[in-house]
Tab-separated table of C-alpha atoms and ligand atoms in Angstrom:
chain	number	residue	atom	x	y	z
L	1	UNK	CA	0.885	-43.566	-23.340
L	2	UNK	CA	1.757	-42.084	-26.864
L	3	UNK	CA	0.248	-43.994	-29.927
L	4	UNK	CA	2.379	-44.596	-32.885
L	5	UNK	CA	1.639	-45.567	-36.185
L	6	UNK	CA	4.353	-47.543	-37.979
L	7	UNK	CA	3.594	-48.134	-41.655
L	8	UNK	CA	5.576	-51.029	-42.931
L	9	UNK	CA	5.919	-52.263	-39.516
L	10	UNK	CA	6.662	-55.758	-40.803
L	11	UNK	CA	9.609	-55.050	-42.925
L	12	UNK	CA	13.155	-54.574	-41.918
L	13	UNK	CA	13.333	-51.150	-40.235
L	14	UNK	CA	9.762	-51.119	-39.055
L	15	UNK	CA	9.819	-54.547	-37.393
L	16	UNK	CA	12.883	-53.477	-35.234
L	17	UNK	CA	11.205	-50.199	-34.335
L	18	UNK	CA	8.336	-52.407	-33.025
L	19	UNK	CA	10.523	-54.279	-30.985
L	20	UNK	CA	12.176	-51.056	-29.534
L	21	UNK	CA	8.931	-49.181	-29.011
L	22	UNK	CA	6.346	-51.637	-28.161
L	23	UNK	CA	6.764	-51.416	-24.270
L	24	UNK	CA	6.829	-47.618	-24.319
L	25	UNK	CA	4.096	-46.776	-26.631
L	26	UNK	CA	0.812	-48.027	-27.929
L	27	UNK	CA	1.922	-49.533	-31.544
L	28	UNK	CA	-0.053	-49.930	-34.595
L	29	UNK	CA	1.371	-51.303	-37.646
L	30	UNK	CA	-0.030	-50.764	-41.121
L	31	UNK	CA	1.425	-53.138	-43.729
L	32	UNK	CA	0.334	-54.776	-46.717
L	33	UNK	CA	2.251	-58.014	-45.766
L	34	UNK	CA	4.185	-57.829	-49.413
L	35	UNK	CA	7.781	-58.535	-47.925
L	36	UNK	CA	8.408	-59.553	-44.457
L	37	UNK	CA	10.522	-62.234	-42.795
L	38	UNK	CA	8.462	-61.703	-39.452
L	39	UNK	CA	6.959	-64.477	-37.899
L	40	UNK	CA	5.402	-62.976	-35.024
L	41	UNK	CA	5.075	-59.385	-33.232
L	42	UNK	CA	5.092	-58.514	-29.780
L	43	UNK	CA	1.960	-59.045	-27.770
L	44	UNK	CA	-0.274	-55.788	-27.559
L	45	UNK	CA	0.995	-54.572	-31.014
L	46	UNK	CA	-2.229	-53.705	-33.244
L	47	UNK	CA	-1.613	-55.117	-36.991
L	48	UNK	CA	-3.628	-53.658	-39.785
L	49	UNK	CA	-3.265	-55.176	-43.179
L	50	UNK	CA	-3.715	-52.214	-45.347
L	51	UNK	CA	-2.149	-50.234	-48.072
L	52	UNK	CA	-0.771	-46.823	-47.750
L	53	UNK	CA	-2.047	-45.618	-51.172
L	54	UNK	CA	-5.617	-46.273	-49.696
L	55	UNK	CA	-7.410	-43.134	-48.879
L	56	UNK	CA	-9.142	-45.106	-46.039
L	57	UNK	CA	-5.718	-45.454	-44.273
L	58	UNK	CA	-6.158	-41.964	-43.427
L	59	UNK	CA	-8.513	-43.312	-40.474
L	60	UNK	CA	-5.563	-45.266	-38.854
L	61	UNK	CA	-3.411	-42.260	-39.096
L	62	UNK	CA	-5.745	-39.836	-37.013
L	63	UNK	CA	-6.028	-42.441	-34.133
L	64	UNK	CA	-2.087	-41.682	-33.417
L	65	UNK	CA	0.127	-38.964	-32.042
L	66	UNK	CA	3.065	-39.909	-33.985
L	67	UNK	CA	3.818	-41.453	-37.306
L	68	UNK	CA	6.882	-43.444	-38.449
L	69	UNK	CA	6.469	-43.939	-42.167
L	70	UNK	CA	8.808	-46.684	-43.235
L	71	UNK	CA	6.525	-48.338	-45.872
L	72	UNK	CA	8.028	-48.254	-49.345
L	73	UNK	CA	8.656	-49.636	-52.594
L	74	UNK	CA	12.433	-50.361	-51.528
L	75	UNK	CA	14.149	-51.600	-54.416
L	76	UNK	CA	16.221	-49.701	-56.919
L	77	UNK	CA	16.152	-52.311	-59.763
L	78	UNK	CA	12.312	-52.723	-59.318
L	79	UNK	CA	11.845	-48.961	-59.906
L	80	UNK	CA	13.795	-49.055	-62.749
L	81	UNK	CA	11.540	-52.116	-64.361
L	82	UNK	CA	8.292	-50.191	-63.288
L	83	UNK	CA	8.774	-46.180	-62.199
L	84	UNK	CA	4.918	-45.774	-61.991
L	85	UNK	CA	4.528	-48.494	-59.466
L	86	UNK	CA	7.478	-46.793	-57.580
L	87	UNK	CA	6.025	-43.475	-57.576
L	88	UNK	CA	2.402	-44.869	-56.734
L	89	UNK	CA	3.777	-46.272	-53.378
L	90	UNK	CA	6.575	-43.852	-52.471
L	91	UNK	CA	5.228	-40.407	-53.845
L	92	UNK	CA	1.224	-41.072	-53.545
L	93	UNK	CA	1.521	-43.341	-50.565
L	94	UNK	CA	3.843	-40.753	-48.754
L	95	UNK	CA	1.482	-37.882	-49.608
L	96	UNK	CA	-1.504	-39.886	-48.876
L	97	UNK	CA	-0.103	-40.332	-45.117
L	98	UNK	CA	0.996	-36.651	-44.912
L	99	UNK	CA	-2.426	-35.365	-45.964
L	100	UNK	CA	-4.141	-37.459	-43.204
L	101	UNK	CA	-1.493	-36.447	-40.724
L	102	UNK	CA	-2.177	-32.571	-41.489
L	103	UNK	CA	-6.143	-33.286	-40.825
L	104	UNK	CA	-5.068	-35.099	-37.384
L	105	UNK	CA	-3.337	-33.783	-34.485
L	106	UNK	CA	0.050	-35.293	-35.071
L	107	UNK	CA	3.178	-34.355	-32.970
L	108	UNK	CA	5.890	-35.926	-35.225
L	109	UNK	CA	5.949	-37.497	-38.667
L	110	UNK	CA	9.206	-39.378	-39.689
L	111	UNK	CA	9.997	-40.515	-43.089
L	112	UNK	CA	12.550	-42.943	-44.301
L	113	UNK	CA	14.233	-41.396	-47.366
L	114	UNK	CA	17.255	-42.960	-48.933
L	115	UNK	CA	20.984	-41.978	-49.595
L	116	UNK	CA	19.828	-42.928	-53.342
L	117	UNK	CA	18.632	-39.290	-53.556
L	118	UNK	CA	22.325	-37.967	-54.129
L	119	UNK	CA	23.088	-40.121	-57.142
L	120	UNK	CA	26.566	-40.199	-57.982
L	121	UNK	CA	28.671	-38.486	-55.149
L	122	UNK	CA	30.650	-35.569	-56.308
L	123	UNK	CA	32.681	-35.628	-53.110
L	124	UNK	CA	32.866	-37.920	-50.012
L	125	UNK	CA	31.777	-37.807	-47.139
L	126	UNK	CA	28.443	-36.891	-48.528
L	127	UNK	CA	26.756	-33.919	-46.658
L	128	UNK	CA	23.029	-33.295	-46.710
L	129	UNK	CA	23.479	-30.163	-48.780
L	130	UNK	CA	25.388	-32.381	-51.456
L	131	UNK	CA	23.551	-31.830	-54.802
L	132	UNK	CA	20.576	-34.472	-55.285
L	133	UNK	CA	20.536	-35.874	-58.519
L	134	UNK	CA	19.249	-39.372	-58.566
L	135	UNK	CA	20.178	-42.236	-60.982
L	136	UNK	CA	17.043	-44.204	-60.590
L	137	UNK	CA	13.214	-43.633	-60.078
L	138	UNK	CA	13.477	-45.054	-56.459
L	139	UNK	CA	15.961	-42.007	-55.816
L	140	UNK	CA	13.554	-39.435	-57.511
L	141	UNK	CA	10.481	-40.701	-55.622
L	142	UNK	CA	12.152	-40.708	-52.218
L	143	UNK	CA	13.390	-37.466	-52.905
L	144	UNK	CA	9.843	-36.205	-53.597
L	145	UNK	CA	8.797	-37.900	-50.381
L	146	UNK	CA	11.328	-35.779	-48.483
L	147	UNK	CA	10.354	-32.446	-50.406
L	148	UNK	CA	6.509	-33.250	-49.498
L	149	UNK	CA	7.649	-33.722	-45.788
L	150	UNK	CA	9.481	-30.469	-45.768
L	151	UNK	CA	6.806	-28.740	-47.733
L	152	UNK	CA	4.200	-29.896	-45.000
L	153	UNK	CA	6.305	-28.604	-42.302
L	154	UNK	CA	6.848	-25.033	-43.991
L	155	UNK	CA	3.283	-24.616	-45.274
L	156	UNK	CA	1.104	-26.436	-42.677
L	157	UNK	CA	3.389	-26.549	-39.474
L	158	UNK	CA	3.352	-30.388	-39.612
L	159	UNK	CA	6.314	-31.651	-37.141
L	160	UNK	CA	8.111	-33.893	-39.949
L	161	UNK	CA	11.629	-34.982	-40.287
L	162	UNK	CA	13.264	-37.382	-42.777
L	163	UNK	CA	16.459	-39.709	-42.560
L	164	UNK	CA	18.595	-40.927	-45.592
L	165	UNK	CA	19.801	-44.015	-44.583
L	166	UNK	CA	23.077	-45.334	-46.498
L	167	UNK	CA	23.437	-49.021	-46.771
L	168	UNK	CA	21.217	-50.631	-43.936
L	169	UNK	CA	21.837	-54.494	-42.923
L	170	UNK	CA	19.858	-56.912	-40.534
L	171	UNK	CA	19.389	-60.459	-39.976
L	172	UNK	CA	15.856	-59.709	-41.214
L	173	UNK	CA	16.749	-58.979	-44.854
L	174	UNK	CA	15.740	-61.846	-46.844
L	175	UNK	CA	18.590	-63.258	-48.949
L	176	UNK	CA	16.439	-64.994	-51.332
L	177	UNK	CA	15.212	-61.711	-52.378
L	178	UNK	CA	17.005	-60.555	-55.446
L	179	UNK	CA	17.096	-57.016	-54.120
L	180	UNK	CA	18.578	-57.590	-50.925
L	181	UNK	CA	21.798	-56.115	-50.007
L	182	UNK	CA	25.118	-57.243	-50.449
L	183	UNK	CA	25.715	-58.363	-46.607
L	184	UNK	CA	22.759	-60.842	-46.416
L	185	UNK	CA	23.864	-62.248	-49.872
L	186	UNK	CA	27.619	-62.585	-48.692
L	187	UNK	CA	26.679	-64.260	-45.327
L	188	UNK	CA	24.117	-66.699	-47.241
L	189	UNK	CA	26.830	-67.855	-49.503
L	190	UNK	CA	29.472	-68.102	-46.453
L	191	UNK	CA	27.198	-70.107	-44.454
L	192	UNK	CA	26.886	-72.511	-47.384
L	193	UNK	CA	30.754	-72.584	-47.579
L	194	UNK	CA	30.189	-71.086	-51.127
L	195	UNK	CA	32.067	-68.340	-52.790
L	196	UNK	CA	30.379	-64.918	-52.676
L	197	UNK	CA	30.288	-62.833	-55.705
L	198	UNK	CA	31.714	-59.660	-55.975
L	199	UNK	CA	30.717	-57.213	-58.563
L	200	UNK	CA	33.678	-55.185	-60.224
L	201	UNK	CA	37.188	-55.343	-58.746
L	202	UNK	CA	35.763	-55.090	-55.042
L	203	UNK	CA	37.547	-51.665	-54.485
L	204	UNK	CA	33.911	-49.847	-54.195
L	205	UNK	CA	33.190	-48.534	-50.887
L	206	UNK	CA	29.943	-48.319	-48.750
L	207	UNK	CA	28.883	-47.192	-45.538
L	208	UNK	CA	27.066	-49.942	-43.780
L	209	UNK	CA	24.846	-49.059	-40.866
L	210	UNK	CA	22.986	-51.493	-38.535
L	211	UNK	CA	19.148	-51.254	-38.077
L	212	UNK	CA	19.716	-50.772	-34.286
L	213	UNK	CA	21.561	-47.690	-35.166
L	214	UNK	CA	18.780	-46.635	-37.534
L	215	UNK	CA	16.368	-47.346	-34.814
L	216	UNK	CA	18.293	-45.212	-32.284
L	217	UNK	CA	18.238	-42.197	-34.752
L	218	UNK	CA	14.751	-42.409	-35.083
L	219	UNK	CA	14.068	-42.885	-31.305
L	220	UNK	CA	16.190	-39.423	-31.125
L	221	UNK	CA	14.104	-37.699	-33.783
L	222	UNK	CA	10.953	-38.463	-31.744
L	223	UNK	CA	12.296	-36.745	-28.768
L	224	UNK	CA	13.764	-33.636	-30.457
L	225	UNK	CA	11.615	-30.865	-31.629
L	226	UNK	CA	14.633	-28.900	-32.945
L	227	UNK	CA	14.844	-31.847	-35.711
L	228	UNK	CA	11.346	-30.582	-37.091
L	229	UNK	CA	11.938	-29.540	-41.022
L	230	UNK	CA	15.060	-31.157	-40.913
L	231	UNK	CA	16.827	-34.062	-43.066
L	232	UNK	CA	19.655	-36.245	-41.785
L	233	UNK	CA	22.105	-38.520	-43.011
L	234	UNK	CA	21.768	-42.125	-41.311
L	235	UNK	CA	24.972	-43.683	-41.835
L	236	UNK	CA	28.448	-44.355	-39.534
L	237	UNK	CA	30.489	-41.769	-41.438
L	238	UNK	CA	32.773	-44.579	-42.095
L	239	UNK	CA	33.321	-46.718	-45.266
L	240	UNK	CA	34.862	-50.300	-46.142
L	241	UNK	CA	35.488	-51.645	-49.558
L	242	UNK	CA	33.508	-54.683	-50.709
L	243	UNK	CA	36.629	-56.919	-50.628
L	244	UNK	CA	37.156	-56.045	-47.163
L	245	UNK	CA	33.577	-56.685	-46.258
L	246	UNK	CA	33.723	-60.375	-48.205
L	247	UNK	CA	36.998	-61.288	-46.231
L	248	UNK	CA	35.539	-60.248	-42.887
L	249	UNK	CA	32.342	-62.298	-43.632
L	250	UNK	CA	34.141	-65.181	-44.696
L	251	UNK	CA	36.427	-64.965	-41.760
L	252	UNK	CA	33.517	-64.745	-39.299
L	253	UNK	CA	31.625	-67.839	-40.733
L	254	UNK	CA	34.840	-69.744	-41.128
L	255	UNK	CA	34.431	-70.220	-44.898
L	256	UNK	CA	37.609	-70.933	-46.598
L	257	UNK	CA	36.510	-70.329	-50.181
L	258	UNK	CA	37.931	-67.691	-52.828
L	259	UNK	CA	35.801	-64.630	-53.834
L	260	UNK	CA	34.201	-65.171	-57.096
L	261	UNK	CA	34.664	-61.826	-59.359
L	262	UNK	CA	31.958	-61.000	-61.830
L	263	UNK	CA	31.635	-57.827	-64.053
L	264	UNK	CA	30.851	-54.753	-62.330
L	265	UNK	CA	27.054	-54.107	-62.114
L	266	UNK	CA	25.713	-51.542	-64.517
L	267	UNK	CA	24.770	-48.157	-62.809
L	268	UNK	CA	26.882	-49.180	-59.464
L	269	UNK	CA	28.314	-46.057	-57.673
L	270	UNK	CA	32.120	-46.369	-56.923
L	271	UNK	CA	32.228	-44.880	-53.385
L	272	UNK	CA	29.784	-43.851	-50.904
L	273	UNK	CA	30.304	-42.631	-47.107
L	274	UNK	CA	27.872	-40.493	-44.892
L	275	UNK	CA	28.810	-37.037	-43.227
L	276	UNK	CA	27.016	-37.465	-40.042
L	277	UNK	CA	28.096	-33.927	-38.469
L	278	UNK	CA	24.410	-32.668	-38.424
L	279	UNK	CA	22.848	-35.798	-36.818
L	280	UNK	CA	25.803	-35.440	-34.125
L	281	UNK	CA	25.019	-31.905	-33.514
L	282	UNK	CA	21.298	-31.564	-33.592
L	283	UNK	CA	20.316	-35.252	-32.302
L	284	UNK	CA	23.439	-36.232	-30.422
L	285	UNK	CA	23.497	-39.249	-32.599
L	286	UNK	CA	26.374	-41.586	-32.485
L	287	UNK	CA	26.328	-44.848	-34.050
L	288	UNK	CA	26.989	-47.778	-31.686
L	289	UNK	CA	27.247	-51.135	-33.543
L	290	UNK	CA	30.687	-51.748	-35.235
L	291	UNK	CA	30.157	-53.611	-38.762
L	292	UNK	CA	31.781	-56.700	-36.877
L	293	UNK	CA	29.498	-56.756	-33.995
L	294	UNK	CA	26.564	-56.383	-36.514
L	295	UNK	CA	27.857	-59.131	-38.347
L	296	UNK	CA	28.283	-61.409	-35.389
L	297	UNK	CA	24.537	-60.779	-34.612
L	298	UNK	CA	23.804	-62.895	-37.786
L	299	UNK	CA	26.006	-65.619	-36.636
L	300	UNK	CA	24.164	-65.480	-33.123
L	301	UNK	CA	21.027	-66.114	-34.665
L	302	UNK	CA	21.915	-69.158	-36.568
L	303	UNK	CA	23.310	-70.578	-33.347
Z	401	UD2	C1	22.177	-49.301	-51.654
Z	401	UD2	C2	20.694	-49.452	-51.496
Z	401	UD2	C3	19.810	-48.766	-52.479
Z	401	UD2	C4	19.980	-47.432	-52.781
Z	401	UD2	C5	21.526	-47.326	-53.035
Z	401	UD2	C6	21.777	-45.814	-53.112
Z	401	UD2	C7	20.519	-51.863	-50.012
Z	401	UD2	C8	20.387	-53.223	-50.291
Z	401	UD2	N1	20.686	-50.888	-51.412
Z	401	UD2	O1	22.435	-49.869	-53.063
Z	401	UD2	O2	18.314	-49.185	-51.891
Z	401	UD2	O3	19.800	-46.690	-51.381
Z	401	UD2	O4	22.380	-47.775	-51.976
Z	401	UD2	O5	23.124	-45.441	-53.781
Z	401	UD2	O6	21.150	-51.120	-49.159
Z	401	UD2	N2	27.540	-56.370	-54.622
Z	401	UD2	C9	28.498	-57.384	-54.602
Z	401	UD2	N3	27.961	-58.588	-54.713
Z	401	UD2	C10	26.530	-59.161	-54.269
Z	401	UD2	C11	25.850	-57.823	-53.957
Z	401	UD2	C12	26.246	-56.584	-54.101
Z	401	UD2	O7	29.586	-57.284	-54.934
Z	401	UD2	O8	26.235	-60.267	-54.305
Z	401	UD2	C13	28.265	-55.047	-54.630
Z	401	UD2	C14	27.450	-54.245	-55.408
Z	401	UD2	O9	27.832	-54.197	-56.649
Z	401	UD2	C15	27.812	-52.765	-54.712
Z	401	UD2	C16	28.046	-53.059	-53.165
Z	401	UD2	O10	28.003	-54.718	-53.164
Z	401	UD2	O11	28.813	-52.197	-55.278
Z	401	UD2	C17	26.763	-52.932	-52.477
Z	401	UD2	O12	25.603	-53.481	-53.206
Z	401	UD2	P1	23.955	-53.521	-52.558
Z	401	UD2	O13	23.263	-53.917	-53.365
Z	401	UD2	O14	24.133	-54.074	-51.163
Z	401	UD2	O15	23.552	-51.689	-52.096
Z	401	UD2	P2	23.837	-50.478	-53.216
Z	401	UD2	O16	24.726	-49.654	-52.468
Z	401	UD2	O17	24.344	-50.677	-54.570
């Protein structure tokens, strides 16, 4: 049985990975417990409270065959407030994990980057070779992590691959967190029959991808050697306006309330949509969860 270390295994992506992989591999989670909505983990999963920046974390890396590195400082806003903290986690923390992996015998290192590396899109849909000019320290630190991963592949032969998720959603995103995504915020309001707040005119677009499709893509990466040394967009290839999203959520949650329009959020990009041709071609990736199905999952969890 393969041994997989999932850093950030209590977080949004990590916790769903644990659920999907725990009966196929021996899973160890390395997490600092800084942000989790998880109450329990499946039996047999080994949980280590630790920090990816800590050099002693290397000891856990070498006991595994596969590393899925999801632990990170995940907030764009927080990165603007404290760029050093962001870089310590996302740059040094990633480098610390890579360096430990280089010294161990690792058959795959998967890194979770972000569509934030692109900055303001020059064209839509965005391909992986679109210029990367991040607008935030978070975008820079994620890009830097990617560059280290690719360099470790070229220079040391470490089998690394990276994904750039667009807007991930899942019921495990905490709506009370000021940095959480628009879907959990809208659902939180709709459940309380309150108006969702739309920043700007609501005509901005986003490519929302279910965490289950992100997990599927990562599993495809684990099985595919041709993916090594590559970066893949992780989106659905489709986008929707924030107005359409708000109306869809109000409708699903039977909330007959008007939308509350507020001024545009500074630094917001207008449109975003992924081109996933590369992931389709190399990984055979196909997103399976429609936005409506994904939103209904939130409703099911409340029932
Ligand atoms: C996403 C990622 C971020 C980074 C960025 C790169 C999430 C949660 N964030 O930021 O980490 O990768 O993409 O471009 O996935 N909005 C409202 N009302 C609300 C909250 C948001 O109208 O209550 C709007 C917001 O102004 C924006 C859109 O919804 O136009 C999406 O906002 P978001 O915070 O979910 O994600 P985004 O795309 O800014």
